Amino acid sequence: MKAIISASELASDLAASRPPTLLDVRWQLTAAAAAGAPPFDGRAAHAAGHIPGAVFVDLDADLAGPPGPAGRHPLPTLEHFGAAMRAAGVVSDAPVVVYDGGQGWAAARAWWMLRWTGHPDVRVLDGGLAAWEGPLAIGVEEPVPGDFRPVPGGLPLLDADGAAAVARTGLLLDARAGERYRGEVEPIDRVGGHIPGAVSAPTTENVTEGGRFLPAVELARRFESLGVTEGTEVGVYCGSGVSAAHEVLALTIAGIGAALYAGSWSEWSADDSRPVAVGADPQ
């Protein structure tokens, strides 16, 4: 099963007799929003124009629990996530396509959540809404409720101790920007730096300037250069488990399995007892 879908493929699938469930997960995280500025209103953006049939899903409300010691975007309860997906029309045996505004991070978080909880057929629109050339609908869709019941374990998941272990014995990738990894700047979390042993692997380097994923062979070559070899246990983290999901998706496209540390740096750095490394050296 492919993890991504092109805009032309999506248009064809939507015209079929049984179109996929389509989820709009537009979301943004900026330093200004983190500092208290009004957040991006994905729901309003959806109502102003979306791919016909798409239902809006709120990343902060539906794909994450309340922020706290477990991070800025901890995993939601299964009960809450399942109810949100059923309300959005997700059906257990029908394909799902998710998209966002083009960055791909939010859509990847939705993809990861659905795959982790057992949905067998989920794809991300490569390039997001920016890649869509068809008409847009306005207003709010009223989907038929779905029947999806989440069962965790479909994809590997790490906690803080597990991430530390992968950094020692496997390959732990840090999907944030290089300057945050090195601790030169930290606009959001309590302290800058990285998990000792983690390797810098900004997720922005997995895509073209237009925001579409690099071909699988190029992604595989990139991850090999970062230390992925046959049999390597791979984990990924970022600031709060959103852009890291995008990196897990890129690894999947390259044919590489990887675990997500959902709490990520926002959880790790909140605990003073956990070590912090700075600079370009993983250690």
PDB file of C-alpha atoms in Angstrom:
ATOM      1  CA  MET A   1       0.000   0.000   0.000  1.00  0.00           C
ATOM      2  CA  LYS A   2       1.293   3.435  -0.934  1.00  0.00           C
ATOM      3  CA  ALA A   3       1.598   5.976   1.866  1.00  0.00           C
ATOM      4  CA  ILE A   4       1.132   9.016  -0.391  1.00  0.00           C
ATOM      5  CA  ILE A   5      -1.156   9.900  -3.275  1.00  0.00           C
ATOM      6  CA  SER A   6      -0.799  12.477  -6.043  1.00  0.00           C
ATOM      7  CA  ALA A   7      -3.434  15.110  -6.725  1.00  0.00           C
ATOM      8  CA  SER A   8      -4.313  13.487 -10.063  1.00  0.00           C
ATOM      9  CA  GLU A   9      -4.712  10.084  -8.415  1.00  0.00           C
ATOM     10  CA  LEU A  10      -6.920  11.629  -5.740  1.00  0.00           C
ATOM     11  CA  ALA A  11      -9.129  13.282  -8.342  1.00  0.00           C
ATOM     12  CA  SER A  12      -9.599   9.904 -10.025  1.00  0.00           C
ATOM     13  CA  ASP A  13     -10.363   8.169  -6.723  1.00  0.00           C
ATOM     14  CA  LEU A  14     -12.888  10.826  -5.718  1.00  0.00           C
ATOM     15  CA  ALA A  15     -14.755  10.242  -8.983  1.00  0.00           C
ATOM     16  CA  ALA A  16     -15.019   6.495  -8.323  1.00  0.00           C
ATOM     17  CA  SER A  17     -18.120   4.746  -7.049  1.00  0.00           C
ATOM     18  CA  ARG A  18     -16.659   4.468  -3.556  1.00  0.00           C
ATOM     19  CA  PRO A  19     -14.457   7.512  -2.958  1.00  0.00           C
ATOM     20  CA  PRO A  20     -12.047   7.667  -0.023  1.00  0.00           C
ATOM     21  CA  THR A  21     -12.866   9.471   3.178  1.00  0.00           C
ATOM     22  CA  LEU A  22     -11.116  12.826   2.853  1.00  0.00           C
ATOM     23  CA  LEU A  23      -9.767  14.692   5.889  1.00  0.00           C
ATOM     24  CA  ASP A  24      -8.532  18.301   5.876  1.00  0.00           C
ATOM     25  CA  VAL A  25      -5.944  18.744   8.657  1.00  0.00           C
ATOM     26  CA  ARG A  26      -4.712  22.275   7.951  1.00  0.00           C
ATOM     27  CA  TRP A  27      -2.643  23.527  10.888  1.00  0.00           C
ATOM     28  CA  GLN A  28       0.331  25.739  11.605  1.00  0.00           C
ATOM     29  CA  LEU A  29       2.730  26.155  14.494  1.00  0.00           C
ATOM     30  CA  THR A  30       4.732  29.352  14.561  1.00  0.00           C
ATOM     31  CA  ALA A  31       6.919  30.998  17.151  1.00  0.00           C
ATOM     32  CA  ALA A  32       4.417  33.865  17.248  1.00  0.00           C
ATOM     33  CA  ALA A  33       1.561  31.496  18.060  1.00  0.00           C
ATOM     34  CA  ALA A  34       3.661  29.782  20.697  1.00  0.00           C
ATOM     35  CA  ALA A  35       4.298  33.199  22.259  1.00  0.00           C
ATOM     36  CA  GLY A  36       0.594  33.911  22.562  1.00  0.00           C
ATOM     37  CA  ALA A  37      -0.371  35.421  19.201  1.00  0.00           C
ATOM     38  CA  PRO A  38      -3.710  34.312  17.742  1.00  0.00           C
ATOM     39  CA  PRO A  39      -3.267  30.808  16.319  1.00  0.00           C
ATOM     40  CA  PHE A  40      -3.882  29.840  12.729  1.00  0.00           C
ATOM     41  CA  ASP A  41      -7.589  29.085  12.273  1.00  0.00           C
ATOM     42  CA  GLY A  42      -7.680  25.891  10.235  1.00  0.00           C
ATOM     43  CA  ARG A  43     -11.433  25.547  10.603  1.00  0.00           C
ATOM     44  CA  ALA A  44     -11.999  28.977   9.045  1.00  0.00           C
ATOM     45  CA  ALA A  45      -9.543  28.182   6.262  1.00  0.00           C
ATOM     46  CA  HIS A  46     -11.430  24.952   5.597  1.00  0.00           C
ATOM     47  CA  ALA A  47     -14.792  26.712   5.417  1.00  0.00           C
ATOM     48  CA  ALA A  48     -13.350  29.269   3.003  1.00  0.00           C
ATOM     49  CA  GLY A  49     -12.271  26.586   0.541  1.00  0.00           C
ATOM     50  CA  HIS A  50     -11.535  22.847   0.666  1.00  0.00           C
ATOM     51  CA  ILE A  51     -11.371  19.845  -1.610  1.00  0.00           C
ATOM     52  CA  PRO A  52     -14.981  18.780  -2.145  1.00  0.00           C
ATOM     53  CA  GLY A  53     -16.070  16.171   0.376  1.00  0.00           C
ATOM     54  CA  ALA A  54     -13.272  16.877   2.850  1.00  0.00           C
ATOM     55  CA  VAL A  55     -14.083  17.075   6.560  1.00  0.00           C
ATOM     56  CA  PHE A  56     -12.007  19.282   8.824  1.00  0.00           C
ATOM     57  CA  VAL A  57     -10.007  17.622  11.610  1.00  0.00           C
ATOM     58  CA  ASP A  58      -8.413  19.810  14.286  1.00  0.00           C
ATOM     59  CA  LEU A  59      -4.891  18.631  15.084  1.00  0.00           C
ATOM     60  CA  ASP A  60      -4.772  20.273  18.515  1.00  0.00           C
ATOM     61  CA  ALA A  61      -8.233  19.051  19.538  1.00  0.00           C
ATOM     62  CA  ASP A  62      -8.542  15.698  17.739  1.00  0.00           C
ATOM     63  CA  LEU A  63      -5.016  14.390  17.105  1.00  0.00           C
ATOM     64  CA  ALA A  64      -3.466  15.401  20.435  1.00  0.00           C
ATOM     65  CA  GLY A  65      -4.313  15.553  24.105  1.00  0.00           C
ATOM     66  CA  PRO A  66      -3.936  18.615  26.341  1.00  0.00           C
ATOM     67  CA  PRO A  67      -0.338  19.883  26.575  1.00  0.00           C
ATOM     68  CA  GLY A  68       1.529  19.097  29.766  1.00  0.00           C
ATOM     69  CA  PRO A  69       4.428  17.035  31.125  1.00  0.00           C
ATOM     70  CA  ALA A  70       3.973  14.520  28.273  1.00  0.00           C
ATOM     71  CA  GLY A  71       4.631  17.225  25.686  1.00  0.00           C
ATOM     72  CA  ARG A  72       2.924  19.929  23.662  1.00  0.00           C
ATOM     73  CA  HIS A  73       1.046  17.410  21.519  1.00  0.00           C
ATOM     74  CA  PRO A  74       0.747  14.220  23.582  1.00  0.00           C
ATOM     75  CA  LEU A  75      -1.304  11.419  22.121  1.00  0.00           C
ATOM     76  CA  PRO A  76      -5.052  11.787  22.716  1.00  0.00           C
ATOM     77  CA  THR A  77      -6.994   9.090  24.502  1.00  0.00           C
ATOM     78  CA  LEU A  78      -8.174   6.322  22.222  1.00  0.00           C
ATOM     79  CA  GLU A  79     -11.771   7.125  23.164  1.00  0.00           C
ATOM     80  CA  HIS A  80     -11.429  10.753  22.116  1.00  0.00           C
ATOM     81  CA  PHE A  81      -9.533   9.973  18.920  1.00  0.00           C
ATOM     82  CA  GLY A  82     -11.967   7.249  17.907  1.00  0.00           C
ATOM     83  CA  ALA A  83     -14.968   9.511  18.468  1.00  0.00           C
ATOM     84  CA  ALA A  84     -13.350  12.281  16.409  1.00  0.00           C
ATOM     85  CA  MET A  85     -12.582   9.928  13.530  1.00  0.00           C
ATOM     86  CA  ARG A  86     -16.078   8.443  13.530  1.00  0.00           C
ATOM     87  CA  ALA A  87     -17.561  11.953  13.536  1.00  0.00           C
ATOM     88  CA  ALA A  88     -15.377  12.743  10.525  1.00  0.00           C
ATOM     89  CA  GLY A  89     -16.789   9.735   8.674  1.00  0.00           C
ATOM     90  CA  VAL A  90     -13.817   7.379   8.936  1.00  0.00           C
ATOM     91  CA  VAL A  91     -14.814   3.794   8.153  1.00  0.00           C
ATOM     92  CA  SER A  92     -12.663   0.820   9.099  1.00  0.00           C
ATOM     93  CA  ASP A  93     -12.717  -0.834   5.678  1.00  0.00           C
ATOM     94  CA  ALA A  94     -12.702   2.253   3.438  1.00  0.00           C
ATOM     95  CA  PRO A  95      -9.591   4.162   2.339  1.00  0.00           C
ATOM     96  CA  VAL A  96      -8.705   7.501   3.912  1.00  0.00           C
ATOM     97  CA  VAL A  97      -6.786  10.393   2.344  1.00  0.00           C
ATOM     98  CA  VAL A  98      -5.505  13.242   4.509  1.00  0.00           C
ATOM     99  CA  TYR A  99      -4.124  16.604   3.438  1.00  0.00           C
ATOM    100  CA  ASP A 100      -3.052  19.912   4.903  1.00  0.00           C
ATOM    101  CA  GLY A 101      -1.995  23.271   3.510  1.00  0.00           C
ATOM    102  CA  GLY A 102       1.122  21.866   1.878  1.00  0.00           C
ATOM    103  CA  GLN A 103       3.776  21.506   4.565  1.00  0.00           C
ATOM    104  CA  GLY A 104       2.658  17.935   5.175  1.00  0.00           C
ATOM    105  CA  TRP A 105       3.366  17.807   8.912  1.00  0.00           C
ATOM    106  CA  ALA A 106      -0.240  17.869  10.131  1.00  0.00           C
ATOM    107  CA  ALA A 107      -1.400  15.429   7.462  1.00  0.00           C
ATOM    108  CA  ALA A 108       1.428  13.084   8.445  1.00  0.00           C
ATOM    109  CA  ARG A 109       0.337  13.250  12.092  1.00  0.00           C
ATOM    110  CA  ALA A 110      -3.180  12.192  11.037  1.00  0.00           C
ATOM    111  CA  TRP A 111      -1.720   9.447   8.822  1.00  0.00           C
ATOM    112  CA  TRP A 112       0.426   8.178  11.706  1.00  0.00           C
ATOM    113  CA  MET A 113      -2.422   8.270  14.234  1.00  0.00           C
ATOM    114  CA  LEU A 114      -4.736   6.294  11.960  1.00  0.00           C
ATOM    115  CA  ARG A 115      -2.071   3.763  11.010  1.00  0.00           C
ATOM    116  CA  TRP A 116      -0.909   3.394  14.631  1.00  0.00           C
ATOM    117  CA  THR A 117      -4.473   2.676  15.689  1.00  0.00           C
ATOM    118  CA  GLY A 118      -5.022   0.018  13.060  1.00  0.00           C
ATOM    119  CA  HIS A 119      -6.549   1.619   9.979  1.00  0.00           C
ATOM    120  CA  PRO A 120      -5.212  -0.390   7.016  1.00  0.00           C
ATOM    121  CA  ASP A 121      -5.440   2.155   4.186  1.00  0.00           C
ATOM    122  CA  VAL A 122      -4.366   5.757   4.775  1.00  0.00           C
ATOM    123  CA  ARG A 123      -2.533   8.033   2.341  1.00  0.00           C
ATOM    124  CA  VAL A 124      -1.268  11.615   2.464  1.00  0.00           C
ATOM    125  CA  LEU A 125      -1.909  13.962  -0.442  1.00  0.00           C
ATOM    126  CA  ASP A 126       1.600  14.731  -1.689  1.00  0.00           C
ATOM    127  CA  GLY A 127       2.023  18.500  -1.737  1.00  0.00           C
ATOM    128  CA  GLY A 128      -1.204  19.112   0.163  1.00  0.00           C
ATOM    129  CA  LEU A 129      -3.920  21.502  -0.895  1.00  0.00           C
ATOM    130  CA  ALA A 130      -1.380  23.515  -2.889  1.00  0.00           C
ATOM    131  CA  ALA A 131      -1.055  20.563  -5.284  1.00  0.00           C
ATOM    132  CA  TRP A 132      -4.809  20.306  -5.888  1.00  0.00           C
ATOM    133  CA  GLU A 133      -5.868  21.745  -9.249  1.00  0.00           C
ATOM    134  CA  GLY A 134      -9.568  20.946  -9.070  1.00  0.00           C
ATOM    135  CA  PRO A 135     -12.451  23.058  -7.763  1.00  0.00           C
ATOM    136  CA  LEU A 136     -12.859  23.935  -4.106  1.00  0.00           C
ATOM    137  CA  ALA A 137     -15.986  23.754  -1.979  1.00  0.00           C
ATOM    138  CA  ILE A 138     -16.941  26.280   0.666  1.00  0.00           C
ATOM    139  CA  GLY A 139     -18.808  25.827   3.926  1.00  0.00           C
ATOM    140  CA  VAL A 140     -18.845  22.761   6.141  1.00  0.00           C
ATOM    141  CA  GLU A 141     -19.417  19.160   5.066  1.00  0.00           C
ATOM    142  CA  GLU A 142     -21.859  16.923   6.960  1.00  0.00           C
ATOM    143  CA  PRO A 143     -20.371  13.414   6.761  1.00  0.00           C
ATOM    144  CA  VAL A 144     -22.143  10.181   7.471  1.00  0.00           C
ATOM    145  CA  PRO A 145     -20.680   8.964  10.794  1.00  0.00           C
ATOM    146  CA  GLY A 146     -18.082   6.228  10.437  1.00  0.00           C
ATOM    147  CA  ASP A 147     -17.428   3.058  12.431  1.00  0.00           C
ATOM    148  CA  PHE A 148     -13.664   3.204  13.042  1.00  0.00           C
ATOM    149  CA  ARG A 149     -12.562   1.802  16.423  1.00  0.00           C
ATOM    150  CA  PRO A 150      -8.896   2.505  17.194  1.00  0.00           C
ATOM    151  CA  VAL A 151      -6.676  -0.326  18.373  1.00  0.00           C
ATOM    152  CA  PRO A 152      -3.099   0.807  19.105  1.00  0.00           C
ATOM    153  CA  GLY A 153       0.020  -1.012  17.954  1.00  0.00           C
ATOM    154  CA  GLY A 154      -0.162  -0.712  14.183  1.00  0.00           C
ATOM    155  CA  LEU A 155       3.089   1.288  14.114  1.00  0.00           C
ATOM    156  CA  PRO A 156       5.949   1.335  16.655  1.00  0.00           C
ATOM    157  CA  LEU A 157       5.862   3.991  19.388  1.00  0.00           C
ATOM    158  CA  LEU A 158       8.604   5.148  21.755  1.00  0.00           C
ATOM    159  CA  ASP A 159       8.496   6.740  25.180  1.00  0.00           C
ATOM    160  CA  ALA A 160      11.374   8.812  26.594  1.00  0.00           C
ATOM    161  CA  ASP A 161      13.294   5.796  27.872  1.00  0.00           C
ATOM    162  CA  GLY A 162      12.790   3.997  24.581  1.00  0.00           C
ATOM    163  CA  ALA A 163      14.089   7.001  22.631  1.00  0.00           C
ATOM    164  CA  ALA A 164      17.187   7.128  24.833  1.00  0.00           C
ATOM    165  CA  ALA A 165      17.770   3.435  24.228  1.00  0.00           C
ATOM    166  CA  VAL A 166      17.453   3.781  20.436  1.00  0.00           C
ATOM    167  CA  ALA A 167      19.931   6.682  20.559  1.00  0.00           C
ATOM    168  CA  ARG A 168      22.438   4.320  22.185  1.00  0.00           C
ATOM    169  CA  THR A 169      21.879   1.103  20.250  1.00  0.00           C
ATOM    170  CA  GLY A 170      20.211   2.125  16.996  1.00  0.00           C
ATOM    171  CA  LEU A 171      19.619   5.413  15.180  1.00  0.00           C
ATOM    172  CA  LEU A 172      17.529   8.213  16.672  1.00  0.00           C
ATOM    173  CA  LEU A 173      16.762  10.972  14.159  1.00  0.00           C
ATOM    174  CA  ASP A 174      15.949  14.546  15.211  1.00  0.00           C
ATOM    175  CA  ALA A 175      13.555  15.994  12.629  1.00  0.00           C
ATOM    176  CA  ARG A 176      13.777  19.616  13.807  1.00  0.00           C
ATOM    177  CA  ALA A 177      15.738  22.388  12.135  1.00  0.00           C
ATOM    178  CA  GLY A 178      19.486  22.093  12.593  1.00  0.00           C
ATOM    179  CA  GLU A 179      19.791  25.235  14.709  1.00  0.00           C
ATOM    180  CA  ARG A 180      17.302  23.857  17.231  1.00  0.00           C
ATOM    181  CA  TYR A 181      19.132  20.527  17.310  1.00  0.00           C
ATOM    182  CA  ARG A 182      22.401  22.322  17.998  1.00  0.00           C
ATOM    183  CA  GLY A 183      20.781  24.438  20.726  1.00  0.00           C
ATOM    184  CA  GLU A 184      21.573  27.715  18.991  1.00  0.00           C
ATOM    185  CA  VAL A 185      17.948  28.820  19.196  1.00  0.00           C
ATOM    186  CA  GLU A 186      14.844  27.450  20.897  1.00  0.00           C
ATOM    187  CA  PRO A 187      11.706  29.522  20.230  1.00  0.00           C
ATOM    188  CA  ILE A 188       9.211  27.170  21.844  1.00  0.00           C
ATOM    189  CA  ASP A 189      10.525  24.716  24.411  1.00  0.00           C
ATOM    190  CA  ARG A 190      12.194  25.302  27.786  1.00  0.00           C
ATOM    191  CA  VAL A 191      15.742  24.556  26.688  1.00  0.00           C
ATOM    192  CA  GLY A 192      17.592  24.031  23.411  1.00  0.00           C
ATOM    193  CA  GLY A 193      19.680  21.086  22.303  1.00  0.00           C
ATOM    194  CA  HIS A 194      19.018  17.444  21.535  1.00  0.00           C
ATOM    195  CA  ILE A 195      18.762  13.979  23.039  1.00  0.00           C
ATOM    196  CA  PRO A 196      22.321  12.668  23.501  1.00  0.00           C
ATOM    197  CA  GLY A 197      23.201  10.336  20.641  1.00  0.00           C
ATOM    198  CA  ALA A 198      20.505  11.637  18.286  1.00  0.00           C
ATOM    199  CA  VAL A 199      21.458  12.555  14.709  1.00  0.00           C
ATOM    200  CA  SER A 200      20.242  15.761  13.077  1.00  0.00           C
ATOM    201  CA  ALA A 201      17.903  14.975  10.169  1.00  0.00           C
ATOM    202  CA  PRO A 202      15.656  17.979   9.389  1.00  0.00           C
ATOM    203  CA  THR A 203      12.417  16.777   7.853  1.00  0.00           C
ATOM    204  CA  THR A 204      12.487  19.721   5.440  1.00  0.00           C
ATOM    205  CA  GLU A 205      15.244  17.892   3.555  1.00  0.00           C
ATOM    206  CA  ASN A 206      12.846  15.060   2.656  1.00  0.00           C
ATOM    207  CA  VAL A 207      10.859  17.231   0.254  1.00  0.00           C
ATOM    208  CA  THR A 208      11.339  19.400  -2.807  1.00  0.00           C
ATOM    209  CA  GLU A 209      11.026  23.178  -2.774  1.00  0.00           C
ATOM    210  CA  GLY A 210       7.379  22.657  -3.710  1.00  0.00           C
ATOM    211  CA  GLY A 211       6.762  20.545  -0.644  1.00  0.00           C
ATOM    212  CA  ARG A 212       6.457  17.165  -2.371  1.00  0.00           C
ATOM    213  CA  PHE A 213       8.385  14.145  -1.188  1.00  0.00           C
ATOM    214  CA  LEU A 214      11.610  13.226  -2.915  1.00  0.00           C
ATOM    215  CA  PRO A 215      11.518   9.969  -4.887  1.00  0.00           C
ATOM    216  CA  ALA A 216      11.842   6.839  -2.753  1.00  0.00           C
ATOM    217  CA  VAL A 217      15.331   6.056  -4.031  1.00  0.00           C
ATOM    218  CA  GLU A 218      16.569   9.527  -3.069  1.00  0.00           C
ATOM    219  CA  LEU A 219      15.004   9.272   0.369  1.00  0.00           C
ATOM    220  CA  ALA A 220      16.602   5.864   0.887  1.00  0.00           C
ATOM    221  CA  ARG A 221      19.964   7.319  -0.124  1.00  0.00           C
ATOM    222  CA  ARG A 222      19.527  10.204   2.298  1.00  0.00           C
ATOM    223  CA  PHE A 223      18.696   7.968   5.247  1.00  0.00           C
ATOM    224  CA  GLU A 224      21.558   5.638   4.400  1.00  0.00           C
ATOM    225  CA  SER A 225      23.911   8.623   4.594  1.00  0.00           C
ATOM    226  CA  LEU A 226      22.521   9.371   8.055  1.00  0.00           C
ATOM    227  CA  GLY A 227      23.307   5.872   9.286  1.00  0.00           C
ATOM    228  CA  VAL A 228      20.367   3.666   8.352  1.00  0.00           C
ATOM    229  CA  THR A 229      21.583   0.198   7.436  1.00  0.00           C
ATOM    230  CA  GLU A 230      19.804  -3.137   7.174  1.00  0.00           C
ATOM    231  CA  GLY A 231      18.615  -4.169  10.612  1.00  0.00           C
ATOM    232  CA  THR A 232      19.068  -0.717  12.173  1.00  0.00           C
ATOM    233  CA  GLU A 233      16.406   0.168  14.748  1.00  0.00           C
ATOM    234  CA  VAL A 234      15.256   3.663  13.817  1.00  0.00           C
ATOM    235  CA  GLY A 235      13.384   6.196  15.944  1.00  0.00           C
ATOM    236  CA  VAL A 236      12.330   9.762  15.183  1.00  0.00           C
ATOM    237  CA  TYR A 237      11.442  12.761  17.315  1.00  0.00           C
ATOM    238  CA  CYS A 238      10.929  16.483  16.793  1.00  0.00           C
ATOM    239  CA  GLY A 239       9.513  19.228  18.996  1.00  0.00           C
ATOM    240  CA  SER A 240       6.140  17.688  19.760  1.00  0.00           C
ATOM    241  CA  GLY A 241       5.599  14.628  17.559  1.00  0.00           C
ATOM    242  CA  VAL A 242       4.211  16.395  14.477  1.00  0.00           C
ATOM    243  CA  SER A 243       7.101  16.970  12.055  1.00  0.00           C
ATOM    244  CA  ALA A 244       8.575  13.674  13.298  1.00  0.00           C
ATOM    245  CA  ALA A 245       5.488  11.912  11.931  1.00  0.00           C
ATOM    246  CA  HIS A 246       6.347  13.481   8.572  1.00  0.00           C
ATOM    247  CA  GLU A 247       9.830  11.979   8.825  1.00  0.00           C
ATOM    248  CA  VAL A 248       8.362   8.565   9.712  1.00  0.00           C
ATOM    249  CA  LEU A 249       6.253   8.926   6.561  1.00  0.00           C
ATOM    250  CA  ALA A 250       9.355   9.750   4.502  1.00  0.00           C
ATOM    251  CA  LEU A 251      11.111   6.696   5.928  1.00  0.00           C
ATOM    252  CA  THR A 252       8.064   4.591   5.067  1.00  0.00           C
ATOM    253  CA  ILE A 253       8.188   5.820   1.469  1.00  0.00           C
ATOM    254  CA  ALA A 254      11.840   4.770   1.409  1.00  0.00           C
ATOM    255  CA  GLY A 255      10.901   1.306   2.656  1.00  0.00           C
ATOM    256  CA  ILE A 256      12.291   1.835   6.168  1.00  0.00           C
ATOM    257  CA  GLY A 257      10.317   1.163   9.333  1.00  0.00           C
ATOM    258  CA  ALA A 258      10.696   3.674  12.150  1.00  0.00           C
ATOM    259  CA  ALA A 259       9.226   4.333  15.585  1.00  0.00           C
ATOM    260  CA  LEU A 260       7.844   7.713  16.636  1.00  0.00           C
ATOM    261  CA  TYR A 261       8.763   9.295  19.963  1.00  0.00           C
ATOM    262  CA  ALA A 262       5.462  11.126  20.335  1.00  0.00           C
ATOM    263  CA  GLY A 263       6.413  13.204  23.381  1.00  0.00           C
ATOM    264  CA  SER A 264       9.530  14.407  21.560  1.00  0.00           C
ATOM    265  CA  TRP A 265      11.687  17.317  22.721  1.00  0.00           C
ATOM    266  CA  SER A 266       8.816  19.098  24.475  1.00  0.00           C
ATOM    267  CA  GLU A 267       8.477  16.121  26.828  1.00  0.00           C
ATOM    268  CA  TRP A 268      12.187  15.301  27.075  1.00  0.00           C
ATOM    269  CA  SER A 269      13.294  18.860  27.877  1.00  0.00           C
ATOM    270  CA  ALA A 270      10.543  19.389  30.463  1.00  0.00           C
ATOM    271  CA  ASP A 271      12.284  16.943  32.826  1.00  0.00           C
ATOM    272  CA  ASP A 272      15.409  18.426  34.430  1.00  0.00           C
ATOM    273  CA  SER A 273      16.769  14.950  35.135  1.00  0.00           C
ATOM    274  CA  ARG A 274      17.143  14.094  31.446  1.00  0.00           C
ATOM    275  CA  PRO A 275      20.485  14.926  29.811  1.00  0.00           C
ATOM    276  CA  VAL A 276      20.743  17.514  27.041  1.00  0.00           C
ATOM    277  CA  ALA A 277      23.431  17.670  24.346  1.00  0.00           C
ATOM    278  CA  VAL A 278      24.260  20.797  22.341  1.00  0.00           C
ATOM    279  CA  GLY A 279      26.295  21.447  19.229  1.00  0.00           C
ATOM    280  CA  ALA A 280      26.632  19.479  16.004  1.00  0.00           C
ATOM    281  CA  ASP A 281      28.082  16.376  17.694  1.00  0.00           C
ATOM    282  CA  PRO A 282      25.333  13.837  18.492  1.00  0.00           C
ATOM    283  CA  GLN A 283      26.881  13.168  21.895  1.00  0.00           C
TER     284      GLN A 283
END
